[in-house]
Amino acid sequence: DAIASGEIAPIDPSVLAWSLIAVGETIGLRWIVWNDAHEVPPEVFEGMMTVIGRMLGSTGTVPLATEPGGAA
């Protein structure tokens, strides 16, 4: 388990899971469903990944490794 091994910060796994779901759903709604472009801009995707990294216990930024929907 990632929490037990220290890979991510200690937090209730259910709270973390629902928080991650909320981030993905909100970004998806805002930039894909409610926007005529129907895509997440790279800078928004990168920002979202930084937020997720910090939610998991990282203190730095997460470099953009892929385009949304692309391969690493």
CSV table of C-alpha atoms in Angstrom, one decimal:
chain,number,residue,atom,x,y,z
A,1,ASP,CA,0.0,0.0,0.0
A,2,ALA,CA,1.4,3.4,-1.1
A,3,ILE,CA,0.6,5.1,2.2
A,4,ALA,CA,2.2,2.4,4.3
A,5,SER,CA,5.4,2.4,2.2
A,6,GLY,CA,5.6,6.2,2.4
A,7,GLU,CA,5.1,6.8,-1.4
A,8,ILE,CA,2.2,9.1,-0.7
A,9,ALA,CA,1.2,11.2,2.3
A,10,PRO,CA,-0.8,9.6,5.1
A,11,ILE,CA,-4.5,10.3,4.5
A,12,ASP,CA,-7.8,8.4,4.6
A,13,PRO,CA,-7.8,6.5,1.2
A,14,SER,CA,-11.5,7.1,0.6
A,15,VAL,CA,-11.0,10.9,1.0
A,16,LEU,CA,-8.0,10.8,-1.3
A,17,ALA,CA,-9.9,8.7,-3.9
A,18,TRP,CA,-12.9,11.0,-4.0
A,19,SER,CA,-10.7,14.1,-4.1
A,20,LEU,CA,-8.9,12.7,-7.1
A,21,ILE,CA,-12.2,11.8,-8.8
A,22,ALA,CA,-13.4,15.4,-8.1
A,23,VAL,CA,-10.3,17.0,-9.7
A,24,GLY,CA,-10.6,14.9,-12.9
A,25,GLU,CA,-14.3,15.4,-13.2
A,26,THR,CA,-14.2,19.1,-12.7
A,27,ILE,CA,-11.4,19.6,-15.1
A,28,GLY,CA,-13.2,17.4,-17.6
A,29,LEU,CA,-16.5,19.3,-17.3
A,30,ARG,CA,-14.9,22.7,-17.5
A,31,TRP,CA,-12.6,22.2,-20.5
A,32,ILE,CA,-14.2,19.3,-22.4
A,33,VAL,CA,-17.9,19.4,-21.8
A,34,TRP,CA,-18.6,23.1,-21.3
A,35,ASN,CA,-16.0,24.4,-23.8
A,36,ASP,CA,-16.4,24.5,-27.6
A,37,ALA,CA,-12.7,23.4,-28.0
A,38,HIS,CA,-13.5,20.0,-26.3
A,39,GLU,CA,-10.0,19.5,-25.1
A,40,VAL,CA,-7.9,20.3,-22.0
A,41,PRO,CA,-5.1,22.8,-22.8
A,42,PRO,CA,-1.6,21.5,-22.0
A,43,GLU,CA,-1.0,24.2,-19.4
A,44,VAL,CA,-4.3,23.2,-17.6
A,45,PHE,CA,-3.3,19.5,-17.8
A,46,GLU,CA,0.1,20.3,-16.4
A,47,GLY,CA,-1.5,22.4,-13.6
A,48,MET,CA,-3.9,19.6,-12.8
A,49,MET,CA,-1.0,17.1,-12.6
A,50,THR,CA,0.8,19.4,-10.2
A,51,VAL,CA,-2.3,19.6,-8.0
A,52,ILE,CA,-2.6,15.8,-8.0
A,53,GLY,CA,1.0,15.4,-7.2
A,54,ARG,CA,0.7,17.7,-4.2
A,55,MET,CA,-2.4,15.9,-3.1
A,56,LEU,CA,-0.3,12.7,-3.0
A,57,GLY,CA,2.4,14.4,-1.0
A,58,SER,CA,4.8,15.8,-3.6
A,59,THR,CA,6.0,19.4,-2.9
A,60,GLY,CA,7.4,20.2,-6.4
A,61,THR,CA,5.8,20.5,-9.8
A,62,VAL,CA,5.0,17.5,-11.9
A,63,PRO,CA,6.5,17.8,-15.5
A,64,LEU,CA,4.1,17.4,-18.4
A,65,ALA,CA,5.0,13.9,-19.6
A,66,THR,CA,2.2,13.4,-22.0
A,67,GLU,CA,-0.5,15.3,-23.8
A,68,PRO,CA,-4.0,14.6,-22.6
A,69,GLY,CA,-5.0,11.2,-24.0
A,70,GLY,CA,-1.5,10.6,-25.3
A,71,ALA,CA,1.2,8.1,-24.5
A,72,ALA,CA,4.2,8.8,-22.3
